[in-house]
Amino acid sequence: MRHVAVIGSGPAGFYTAEAALKAFGDQVCVDLIDRLPVPYGLIRFGVAPDHQSIKAVSRRYEQVALSPNVRFVGNVCVGRDVSIPELQSLYDAVVLATGAPVDRPLELPGSDLPGVVGSAAFVGWYNGHPEFTDLNPTLDGPGAVVIGNGNVALDVARILSKTRREFEGADITTHALEALDRSGIVRVTLLGRRGPHQIAMTPKELGELGHLERAQPLVDPADLPDAGADALLEPGMRKSVGHLRDFAATPPAGKPVTIEFDFFAMPVAIEGDGKAERVVVERTRLDSEMRSIPTGETYVVPASLVVSCIGYKTPPIEGVPYEHGRGRFANSDGRILPGLYCVGWARRGPTGTIGTNRPDGYAVVDLIAADIGEGAGRGGPEGLDRLLGQRNADVVTFTDWQRIDAAEAARARSGAPREKFVSIADMIAAVRN
Ligand code: NAP
């Protein structure tokens, strides 16, 4: 019997478990360990609440978790309840699938002012992540600045602009829905330090901005390169840039909220009297290698909320080799040290779609198959249970999670799939009551 521990029950963790089942059949035991009492990681806490069709992939993960050869071991924090060396002594392979849940820091003067938040915190707040429930972002308005030109920046701009009615069927937490309903934000400025051909926004997500009830996306036609240059873009990018061209060509419709694309715009400071009030922005131009070069020309964008959406990093774990520059574990194609692997964003950084994690999971299992043979008869799940029992860990099983799931569904707003519990205590109470 092979014993595999996967740390993190998001997409990368589940695809690894699925691949292990495919490769080893009933000759493997996989423990999927998560610090939270609820599974699915990025699907629950990262994917936007109004993108329910993307979240449907969790049904596939559920099938994996229901296999007799897989256990969900929730509410167990590696580093607090059990250490990596202890796991290595119990399992033939330990796979870090911990994702990249930490914001890359916005290293600007004023980035510590109240009103400035990272996307991990802001997205975590509206998605009910226990760590960010109390974020209480400044939504007084009238201006918000979103830094970055990726899909997360798009998510944030859209969530800030939607009406309550547009959240019908979404599992946005009620605390966020009500705060957004009272929001005074009427101008969302998206700052991109490069140009329309350098955005990291996918066409479907960008196109959505053109169909919002009370918000209109605005693009300055002068920022767009000659239309002929689009022919050199790959098809997805060409479509995205096509949306920007449509936005630039659409006359103002008199909607009360604007989403303004400010290209060639690099934030250089955030200023205000004890809180964020404005972002100082420097105009950029592109050099021949499409890098942004500051021009010295600056201007000010008033904003009481600043959300930086400039990418994420994996939190380091003591004793595990780490690449600080890239914010991920130091690894060679997924191998970190003998018996220790990483997968997904923890391996390659925060890029790609959820589906990109599938081949990742299968590839790491190929390495494991080559490295561990038939397994060394280690303590595996029984050994882990013994350790956790000694430490009085309050383990949440998959059956427990199904109770939480049912309780969340039972208390959902009308039309919504669930109302998430937003504290660990409430999640546990739903299991134990
Ligand atoms: P991302 O795609 O890497 O975009 C980060 C953006 O931040 C880029 O525009 C980058 O500009 C900019 N940036 C980085 N450092 C900056 C700085 N110091 N100052 C100003 N701008 C800076 O990251 P993401 O948006 O966080 O998304 C992460 C991954 O999740 C991506 O693969 C994304 O596609 C995926 N995702 C997908 C969906 C979806 O499919 N619905 C939704 C959300 C996220 P440069 O290009 O100039 O570096």
Short mmCIF file of C-alpha atoms and ligand atoms in Angstrom, two decimals:
data_model
loop_
_atom_site.label_atom_id
_atom_site.label_comp_id
_atom_site.label_asym_id
_atom_site.label_seq_id
_atom_site.Cartn_x
_atom_site.Cartn_y
_atom_site.Cartn_z
CA MET A 1 0.00 0.00 0.00
CA ARG A 2 1.24 3.49 -0.91
CA HIS A 3 0.52 6.34 1.49
CA VAL A 4 0.23 9.82 0.03
CA ALA A 5 -0.50 13.02 1.96
CA VAL A 6 -1.70 16.01 -0.04
CA ILE A 7 -1.62 19.34 1.80
CA GLY A 8 -4.39 21.58 0.49
CA SER A 9 -7.77 20.55 -0.88
CA GLY A 10 -8.11 23.03 -3.73
CA PRO A 11 -8.05 22.11 -7.43
CA ALA A 12 -4.36 21.09 -7.44
CA GLY A 13 -4.85 18.85 -4.39
CA PHE A 14 -7.96 17.19 -5.78
CA TYR A 15 -6.46 16.56 -9.23
CA THR A 16 -3.44 14.97 -7.50
CA ALA A 17 -5.73 12.69 -5.48
CA GLU A 18 -7.70 11.84 -8.62
CA ALA A 19 -4.49 11.01 -10.49
CA ALA A 20 -3.24 8.85 -7.60
CA LEU A 21 -6.49 6.86 -7.69
CA LYS A 22 -6.17 6.40 -11.46
CA ALA A 23 -2.52 5.35 -11.21
CA PHE A 24 -2.64 3.08 -8.16
CA GLY A 25 -6.28 1.97 -7.85
CA ASP A 26 -6.96 0.50 -4.42
CA GLN A 27 -3.22 0.27 -3.70
CA VAL A 28 -3.07 3.84 -2.43
CA CYS A 29 -4.41 5.78 0.55
CA VAL A 30 -4.59 9.50 0.00
CA ASP A 31 -5.09 11.90 2.90
CA LEU A 32 -6.16 15.36 1.72
CA ILE A 33 -5.26 17.64 4.61
CA ASP A 34 -6.66 21.18 4.83
CA ARG A 35 -6.21 23.86 7.47
CA LEU A 36 -9.88 24.83 7.05
CA PRO A 37 -12.88 22.64 7.91
CA VAL A 38 -14.18 23.04 4.35
CA PRO A 39 -12.70 21.68 1.10
CA TYR A 40 -12.13 23.08 -2.42
CA GLY A 41 -9.79 26.02 -1.69
CA LEU A 42 -9.78 28.39 -4.67
CA ILE A 43 -13.14 27.11 -5.92
CA ARG A 44 -14.85 28.22 -2.73
CA PHE A 45 -12.71 31.24 -1.79
CA GLY A 46 -11.19 32.52 -5.05
CA VAL A 47 -13.61 31.95 -7.93
CA ALA A 48 -16.07 34.84 -8.06
CA PRO A 49 -19.43 34.18 -6.39
CA ASP A 50 -21.29 35.19 -9.58
CA HIS A 51 -19.37 32.57 -11.60
CA GLN A 52 -21.28 29.53 -10.35
CA SER A 53 -20.69 27.48 -13.50
CA ILE A 54 -16.93 27.47 -12.75
CA LYS A 55 -17.65 26.31 -9.20
CA ALA A 56 -19.57 23.29 -10.53
CA VAL A 57 -16.22 21.47 -10.91
CA SER A 58 -16.40 20.76 -7.17
CA ARG A 59 -18.92 17.99 -8.02
CA ARG A 60 -16.06 16.16 -9.74
CA TYR A 61 -13.84 16.67 -6.70
CA GLU A 62 -16.61 15.32 -4.49
CA GLN A 63 -16.50 12.02 -6.41
CA VAL A 64 -12.79 11.77 -5.61
CA ALA A 65 -13.37 12.52 -1.93
CA LEU A 66 -16.04 9.81 -1.74
CA SER A 67 -13.60 7.12 -2.86
CA PRO A 68 -12.84 4.66 -0.01
CA ASN A 69 -9.14 5.29 -0.71
CA VAL A 70 -9.31 9.03 -0.09
CA ARG A 71 -9.90 10.89 3.17
CA PHE A 72 -10.52 14.58 3.72
CA VAL A 73 -8.71 15.59 6.90
CA GLY A 74 -10.03 19.10 7.52
CA ASN A 75 -9.26 21.66 10.21
CA VAL A 76 -5.71 20.38 10.49
CA CYS A 77 -2.97 22.93 10.02
CA VAL A 78 0.43 21.72 8.89
CA GLY A 79 2.97 23.56 11.01
CA ARG A 80 0.57 23.80 13.99
CA ASP A 81 -1.04 20.36 14.39
CA VAL A 82 1.53 18.32 12.50
CA SER A 83 4.91 19.08 10.94
CA ILE A 84 6.27 18.30 7.49
CA PRO A 85 8.96 15.94 8.92
CA GLU A 86 6.25 14.08 10.85
CA LEU A 87 4.19 13.71 7.67
CA GLN A 88 7.28 12.54 5.79
CA SER A 89 7.82 9.83 8.37
CA LEU A 90 4.22 8.63 7.92
CA TYR A 91 3.69 8.89 4.14
CA ASP A 92 5.65 7.68 1.11
CA ALA A 93 4.94 11.00 -0.58
CA VAL A 94 3.92 14.40 0.79
CA VAL A 95 2.56 16.79 -1.83
CA LEU A 96 2.24 20.51 -1.12
CA ALA A 97 -0.85 21.79 -2.92
CA THR A 98 -1.14 24.90 -0.80
CA GLY A 99 -1.88 27.31 -3.66
CA ALA A 100 -0.89 30.97 -3.54
CA PRO A 101 -3.26 32.61 -1.07
CA VAL A 102 -1.06 35.57 -0.10
CA ASP A 103 -1.00 38.93 -1.92
CA ARG A 104 2.18 40.07 -3.57
CA PRO A 105 2.94 43.20 -1.58
CA LEU A 106 2.26 46.58 -3.15
CA GLU A 107 5.51 48.24 -2.24
CA LEU A 108 4.43 51.88 -2.54
CA PRO A 109 4.50 54.80 -0.13
CA GLY A 110 1.08 54.86 1.52
CA SER A 111 0.19 51.24 0.80
CA ASP A 112 -0.38 50.70 4.53
CA LEU A 113 -3.09 53.41 4.74
CA PRO A 114 -6.62 52.32 5.71
CA GLY A 115 -8.60 51.83 2.51
CA VAL A 116 -5.78 49.97 0.74
CA VAL A 117 -6.35 46.21 0.50
CA GLY A 118 -4.92 43.33 -1.46
CA SER A 119 -7.08 41.19 -3.69
CA ALA A 120 -6.61 38.09 -1.50
CA ALA A 121 -8.21 40.01 1.36
CA PHE A 122 -10.91 41.68 -0.74
CA VAL A 123 -11.86 38.52 -2.65
CA GLY A 124 -11.68 36.55 0.62
CA TRP A 125 -14.06 39.07 2.20
CA TYR A 126 -16.83 38.75 -0.39
CA ASN A 127 -16.25 34.99 -0.65
CA GLY A 128 -16.53 34.39 3.10
CA HIS A 129 -12.95 33.33 3.91
CA PRO A 130 -12.73 33.17 7.73
CA GLU A 131 -9.49 35.18 7.71
CA PHE A 132 -11.06 38.16 5.93
CA THR A 133 -14.64 38.25 7.19
CA ASP A 134 -13.92 41.36 9.26
CA LEU A 135 -12.12 43.29 6.50
CA ASN A 136 -14.83 45.94 6.29
CA PRO A 137 -13.47 47.58 3.11
CA THR A 138 -14.06 51.29 2.55
CA LEU A 139 -16.99 51.49 0.16
CA ASP A 140 -17.98 55.12 0.83
CA GLY A 141 -16.85 56.12 -2.64
CA PRO A 142 -17.05 57.91 -4.88
CA GLY A 143 -13.77 56.55 -6.37
CA ALA A 144 -12.09 53.14 -6.23
CA VAL A 145 -8.80 52.24 -7.87
CA VAL A 146 -8.07 48.65 -8.89
CA ILE A 147 -4.39 48.06 -9.63
CA GLY A 148 -3.56 45.40 -12.24
CA ASN A 149 -4.88 44.25 -15.58
CA GLY A 150 -5.53 40.56 -14.91
CA ASN A 151 -8.69 38.52 -14.37
CA VAL A 152 -8.68 39.19 -10.63
CA ALA A 153 -8.77 42.94 -11.30
CA LEU A 154 -11.77 42.27 -13.57
CA ASP A 155 -13.51 40.23 -10.86
CA VAL A 156 -13.01 43.03 -8.34
CA ALA A 157 -14.19 45.78 -10.73
CA ARG A 158 -17.29 43.75 -11.63
CA ILE A 159 -18.18 42.89 -8.04
CA LEU A 160 -17.85 46.57 -7.09
CA SER A 161 -20.19 47.56 -9.93
CA LYS A 162 -23.01 45.05 -9.86
CA THR A 163 -26.49 45.71 -8.54
CA ARG A 164 -28.00 43.53 -5.85
CA ARG A 165 -30.24 41.98 -8.51
CA GLU A 166 -27.20 40.96 -10.55
CA PHE A 167 -26.03 38.81 -7.63
CA GLU A 168 -29.11 36.62 -7.85
CA GLY A 169 -27.99 32.99 -7.85
CA ALA A 170 -24.51 33.95 -6.53
CA ASP A 171 -23.09 32.63 -3.26
CA ILE A 172 -21.68 36.01 -2.25
CA THR A 173 -21.84 36.25 1.53
CA THR A 174 -24.69 38.35 2.85
CA HIS A 175 -22.31 40.64 4.78
CA ALA A 176 -20.62 41.59 1.48
CA LEU A 177 -23.86 41.81 -0.47
CA GLU A 178 -25.32 44.25 2.03
CA ALA A 179 -22.16 46.35 2.23
CA LEU A 180 -21.96 46.51 -1.59
CA ASP A 181 -25.62 47.43 -1.74
CA ARG A 182 -24.86 50.50 0.41
CA SER A 183 -21.68 51.32 -1.55
CA GLY A 184 -21.14 54.89 -2.72
CA ILE A 185 -18.60 53.88 -5.38
CA VAL A 186 -19.51 55.30 -8.78
CA ARG A 187 -16.13 55.32 -10.49
CA VAL A 188 -13.82 52.30 -10.65
CA THR A 189 -10.46 53.03 -12.28
CA LEU A 190 -8.46 50.04 -13.51
CA LEU A 191 -4.78 50.93 -13.59
CA GLY A 192 -2.67 49.00 -16.09
CA ARG A 193 1.02 49.80 -16.14
CA ARG A 194 1.21 48.65 -19.79
CA GLY A 195 -1.21 48.84 -22.73
CA PRO A 196 -4.27 47.12 -24.22
CA HIS A 197 -2.11 44.48 -25.96
CA GLN A 198 -0.50 43.53 -22.64
CA ILE A 199 -3.62 42.82 -20.59
CA ALA A 200 -3.95 39.42 -18.87
CA MET A 201 -7.77 39.38 -19.15
CA THR A 202 -9.60 36.54 -20.86
CA PRO A 203 -12.34 37.39 -23.40
CA LYS A 204 -15.35 35.91 -21.62
CA GLU A 205 -14.55 37.70 -18.37
CA LEU A 206 -13.76 41.02 -20.09
CA GLY A 207 -16.88 40.82 -22.29
CA GLU A 208 -19.06 40.58 -19.17
CA LEU A 209 -18.25 44.20 -18.33
CA GLY A 210 -20.16 45.27 -21.42
CA HIS A 211 -23.42 43.84 -20.06
CA LEU A 212 -23.64 45.28 -16.56
CA GLU A 213 -26.92 46.80 -15.47
CA ARG A 214 -25.71 50.07 -13.99
CA ALA A 215 -22.04 50.26 -15.03
CA GLN A 216 -20.32 51.11 -18.29
CA PRO A 217 -16.71 50.27 -19.17
CA LEU A 218 -14.82 53.20 -20.70
CA VAL A 219 -11.70 52.93 -22.85
CA ASP A 220 -9.93 55.93 -24.35
CA PRO A 221 -9.65 55.22 -28.12
CA ALA A 222 -6.29 57.02 -28.11
CA ASP A 223 -4.83 54.20 -25.95
CA LEU A 224 -5.60 51.53 -28.55
CA PRO A 225 -2.91 50.46 -31.02
CA ASP A 226 -3.77 50.47 -34.76
CA ALA A 227 -6.42 47.82 -35.38
CA GLY A 228 -4.11 46.06 -37.88
CA ALA A 229 -1.72 45.20 -35.04
CA ASP A 230 -4.35 42.92 -33.47
CA ALA A 231 -3.73 40.36 -36.24
CA LEU A 232 -0.45 39.45 -34.54
CA LEU A 233 -2.18 38.55 -31.26
CA GLU A 234 -3.15 35.00 -30.39
CA PRO A 235 -6.91 34.42 -30.86
CA GLY A 236 -7.95 34.77 -27.20
CA MET A 237 -6.06 38.04 -26.79
CA ARG A 238 -7.44 39.30 -30.10
CA LYS A 239 -10.94 38.70 -28.76
CA SER A 240 -10.15 40.46 -25.49
CA VAL A 241 -8.73 43.47 -27.31
CA GLY A 242 -11.84 43.38 -29.52
CA HIS A 243 -13.91 43.93 -26.38
CA LEU A 244 -11.75 46.92 -25.46
CA ARG A 245 -12.34 48.32 -28.96
CA ASP A 246 -16.10 47.83 -28.52
CA PHE A 247 -15.99 49.63 -25.17
CA ALA A 248 -14.04 52.51 -26.76
CA ALA A 249 -16.61 52.77 -29.57
CA THR A 250 -19.69 52.72 -27.31
CA PRO A 251 -21.09 56.18 -26.57
CA PRO A 252 -21.82 56.98 -22.90
CA ALA A 253 -25.14 55.39 -21.96
CA GLY A 254 -25.71 57.56 -18.89
CA LYS A 255 -25.21 54.67 -16.47
CA PRO A 256 -24.45 55.80 -12.93
CA VAL A 257 -21.22 53.78 -12.52
CA THR A 258 -18.17 53.91 -14.78
CA ILE A 259 -15.33 51.40 -15.02
CA GLU A 260 -12.46 53.38 -16.50
CA PHE A 261 -9.52 51.58 -18.11
CA ASP A 262 -6.45 53.72 -17.48
CA PHE A 263 -3.61 52.23 -19.53
CA PHE A 264 0.08 53.18 -19.41
CA ALA A 265 -0.57 54.12 -15.80
CA MET A 266 1.76 53.07 -12.96
CA PRO A 267 0.78 53.85 -9.38
CA VAL A 268 3.67 55.50 -7.53
CA ALA A 269 2.12 56.49 -4.18
CA ILE A 270 -1.10 56.44 -2.21
CA GLU A 271 -1.84 59.59 -0.27
CA GLY A 272 -4.41 60.84 2.21
CA ASP A 273 -4.96 62.21 5.67
CA GLY A 274 -4.87 59.05 7.80
CA LYS A 275 -6.64 57.05 5.05
CA ALA A 276 -6.42 56.53 1.31
CA GLU A 277 -7.78 59.54 -0.57
CA ARG A 278 -5.90 59.50 -3.87
CA VAL A 279 -3.44 57.49 -5.93
CA VAL A 280 -0.53 59.27 -7.56
CA VAL A 281 -0.03 57.76 -10.99
CA GLU A 282 2.86 58.09 -13.42
CA ARG A 283 2.35 57.82 -17.17
CA THR A 284 4.39 55.09 -18.79
CA ARG A 285 5.39 54.16 -22.30
CA LEU A 286 6.50 50.79 -23.63
CA ASP A 287 10.07 50.03 -24.65
CA SER A 288 10.88 47.70 -27.54
CA GLU A 289 10.53 44.68 -25.22
CA MET A 290 7.07 45.80 -24.08
CA ARG A 291 8.27 46.78 -20.62
CA SER A 292 6.72 49.83 -18.97
CA ILE A 293 9.01 52.84 -18.73
CA PRO A 294 8.05 55.81 -16.50
CA THR A 295 7.80 59.12 -18.37
CA GLY A 296 7.98 61.53 -15.41
CA GLU A 297 4.44 62.81 -16.05
CA THR A 298 2.25 62.29 -12.99
CA TYR A 299 -1.40 62.90 -12.12
CA VAL A 300 -3.79 62.02 -9.34
CA VAL A 301 -6.79 59.66 -9.24
CA PRO A 302 -9.05 60.27 -6.22
CA ALA A 303 -9.91 57.01 -4.44
CA SER A 304 -11.01 56.00 -0.96
CA LEU A 305 -10.63 52.29 -1.80
CA VAL A 306 -7.54 50.87 -3.48
CA VAL A 307 -7.45 47.16 -4.31
CA SER A 308 -4.15 45.79 -5.58
CA CYS A 309 -4.61 42.82 -7.89
CA ILE A 310 -0.99 42.26 -8.83
CA GLY A 311 -0.65 38.53 -8.22
CA TYR A 312 -0.16 36.15 -5.34
CA LYS A 313 2.49 34.06 -3.63
CA THR A 314 2.66 30.78 -1.76
CA PRO A 315 3.37 31.13 1.97
CA PRO A 316 6.70 29.53 2.87
CA ILE A 317 6.79 26.57 5.27
CA GLU A 318 9.68 26.29 7.71
CA GLY A 319 12.32 23.89 6.46
CA VAL A 320 10.92 23.67 2.91
CA PRO A 321 13.17 25.23 0.20
CA TYR A 322 11.51 28.36 -1.17
CA GLU A 323 12.11 30.74 -4.08
CA HIS A 324 11.48 34.17 -2.61
CA GLY A 325 11.60 36.04 -5.93
CA ARG A 326 8.88 33.92 -7.50
CA GLY A 327 6.92 33.31 -4.31
CA ARG A 328 6.74 29.52 -4.63
CA PHE A 329 8.52 26.39 -3.39
CA ALA A 330 11.92 25.73 -4.95
CA ASN A 331 11.38 22.63 -7.04
CA SER A 332 12.46 20.72 -10.07
CA ASP A 333 9.28 19.89 -12.05
CA GLY A 334 7.46 19.25 -8.77
CA ARG A 335 10.19 17.51 -6.77
CA ILE A 336 11.35 19.52 -3.74
CA LEU A 337 13.24 16.98 -1.62
CA PRO A 338 13.08 13.16 -1.51
CA GLY A 339 9.47 12.27 -0.67
CA LEU A 340 8.37 15.93 -0.81
CA TYR A 341 6.62 17.36 -3.86
CA CYS A 342 4.60 20.40 -4.89
CA VAL A 343 1.87 20.94 -7.42
CA GLY A 344 -0.33 23.67 -8.89
CA TRP A 345 0.31 27.31 -7.94
CA ALA A 346 2.66 26.20 -5.13
CA ARG A 347 4.86 24.65 -7.85
CA ARG A 348 4.62 27.08 -10.77
CA GLY A 349 3.18 30.32 -9.37
CA PRO A 350 -0.31 31.80 -9.79
CA THR A 351 -0.99 31.40 -13.50
CA GLY A 352 -3.42 29.55 -15.73
CA THR A 353 -6.96 28.34 -15.30
CA ILE A 354 -8.37 25.81 -12.86
CA GLY A 355 -8.02 23.15 -15.57
CA THR A 356 -4.26 23.81 -15.79
CA ASN A 357 -3.97 22.06 -12.43
CA ARG A 358 -5.23 18.79 -13.83
CA PRO A 359 -2.16 17.87 -15.92
CA ASP A 360 -0.08 19.19 -13.00
CA GLY A 361 -1.67 16.67 -10.64
CA TYR A 362 -1.18 13.81 -13.09
CA ALA A 363 2.46 14.80 -13.70
CA VAL A 364 3.35 14.82 -10.00
CA VAL A 365 1.76 11.39 -9.57
CA ASP A 366 3.96 10.09 -12.41
CA LEU A 367 6.99 11.30 -10.41
CA ILE A 368 5.65 9.70 -7.24
CA ALA A 369 5.03 6.41 -9.06
CA ALA A 370 8.63 6.41 -10.30
CA ASP A 371 10.03 7.31 -6.86
CA ILE A 372 8.13 5.24 -4.30
CA GLY A 373 7.58 1.85 -5.93
CA GLU A 374 4.98 -0.08 -3.96
CA GLY A 375 5.36 2.01 -0.81
CA ALA A 376 7.52 1.41 2.25
CA GLY A 377 4.79 0.30 4.66
CA ARG A 378 4.74 3.55 6.62
CA GLY A 379 2.21 4.50 9.31
CA GLY A 380 -0.04 6.48 6.95
CA PRO A 381 -3.55 7.47 8.08
CA GLU A 382 -3.45 5.46 11.30
CA GLY A 383 -0.21 7.12 12.32
CA LEU A 384 -1.65 10.54 11.53
CA ASP A 385 -4.81 9.84 13.52
CA ARG A 386 -2.71 8.80 16.49
CA LEU A 387 -0.66 12.00 16.36
CA LEU A 388 -3.70 14.23 15.91
CA GLY A 389 -5.50 12.43 18.72
CA GLN A 390 -2.58 13.13 21.08
CA ARG A 391 -2.80 16.81 20.10
CA ASN A 392 -6.56 17.03 20.54
CA ALA A 393 -7.00 18.22 16.96
CA ASP A 394 -10.68 18.68 16.06
CA VAL A 395 -10.59 16.88 12.71
CA VAL A 396 -13.37 17.51 10.20
CA THR A 397 -14.06 14.55 7.89
CA PHE A 398 -15.74 14.60 4.49
CA THR A 399 -18.98 13.38 6.09
CA ASP A 400 -18.70 16.32 8.50
CA TRP A 401 -18.19 18.65 5.52
CA GLN A 402 -21.34 17.25 3.92
CA ARG A 403 -23.20 18.37 7.06
CA ILE A 404 -21.72 21.86 6.78
CA ASP A 405 -22.63 21.86 3.08
CA ALA A 406 -26.23 20.89 3.82
CA ALA A 407 -26.50 23.48 6.60
CA GLU A 408 -25.16 26.21 4.29
CA ALA A 409 -27.66 25.21 1.59
CA ALA A 410 -30.50 25.22 4.14
CA ARG A 411 -29.77 28.81 5.22
CA ALA A 412 -29.22 30.21 1.70
CA ARG A 413 -30.96 33.40 0.53
CA SER A 414 -33.75 32.68 -1.91
CA GLY A 415 -32.19 31.74 -5.27
CA ALA A 416 -28.65 31.37 -3.86
CA PRO A 417 -26.95 27.97 -3.64
CA ARG A 418 -25.65 28.52 -0.09
CA GLU A 419 -25.00 31.00 2.66
CA LYS A 420 -21.46 30.25 3.76
CA PHE A 421 -20.42 30.05 7.37
CA VAL A 422 -17.72 32.67 7.63
CA SER A 423 -16.03 31.62 10.85
CA ILE A 424 -14.31 28.36 11.68
CA ALA A 425 -16.30 28.18 14.93
CA ASP A 426 -19.60 28.34 13.02
CA MET A 427 -18.42 25.70 10.55
CA ILE A 428 -17.50 23.37 13.41
CA ALA A 429 -20.76 24.12 15.23
CA ALA A 430 -22.69 23.06 12.11
CA VAL A 431 -20.93 19.67 12.33
CA ARG A 432 -21.16 19.07 16.06
CA ASN A 433 -24.75 20.22 16.60
P1 NAP B 1 -2.18 38.10 -13.37
O1 NAP B 1 -2.98 37.50 -14.45
O2 NAP B 1 -0.75 37.71 -13.25
O3 NAP B 1 -2.28 39.70 -13.50
C1 NAP B 1 -1.55 40.53 -12.66
C2 NAP B 1 -1.62 41.96 -13.19
O4 NAP B 1 -0.97 42.81 -12.24
C3 NAP B 1 -0.92 42.17 -14.52
O5 NAP B 1 -1.67 43.05 -15.31
C4 NAP B 1 0.41 42.84 -14.10
O6 NAP B 1 0.94 43.71 -15.07
C5 NAP B 1 -0.05 43.65 -12.92
N1 NAP B 1 1.03 43.99 -12.00
C6 NAP B 1 1.93 43.16 -11.41
N2 NAP B 1 2.74 43.85 -10.59
C7 NAP B 1 2.36 45.14 -10.66
C8 NAP B 1 2.80 46.34 -10.05
N3 NAP B 1 3.82 46.33 -9.19
N4 NAP B 1 2.18 47.50 -10.36
C9 NAP B 1 1.15 47.52 -11.23
N5 NAP B 1 0.67 46.42 -11.85
C10 NAP B 1 1.27 45.24 -11.56
O7 NAP B 1 -2.79 37.79 -11.93
P2 NAP B 1 -4.27 37.70 -11.36
O8 NAP B 1 -5.19 38.66 -12.00
O9 NAP B 1 -4.07 37.75 -9.89
O10 NAP B 1 -4.76 36.24 -11.74
C11 NAP B 1 -4.09 35.06 -11.25
C12 NAP B 1 -4.49 33.86 -12.11
O11 NAP B 1 -5.85 33.51 -11.84
C13 NAP B 1 -4.41 34.15 -13.60
O12 NAP B 1 -3.97 33.00 -14.26
C14 NAP B 1 -5.85 34.45 -13.95
O13 NAP B 1 -6.18 34.24 -15.31
C15 NAP B 1 -6.58 33.47 -13.04
N6 NAP B 1 -7.97 33.91 -12.82
C16 NAP B 1 -8.90 33.47 -13.71
C17 NAP B 1 -10.21 33.87 -13.58
C18 NAP B 1 -11.24 33.40 -14.56
O14 NAP B 1 -10.91 32.67 -15.48
N7 NAP B 1 -12.49 33.76 -14.44
C19 NAP B 1 -10.59 34.75 -12.56
C20 NAP B 1 -9.60 35.20 -11.67
C21 NAP B 1 -8.28 34.77 -11.82
P3 NAP B 1 2.18 43.27 -16.02
O15 NAP B 1 1.59 42.39 -17.07
O16 NAP B 1 2.68 44.56 -16.52
O17 NAP B 1 3.14 42.53 -15.12
#
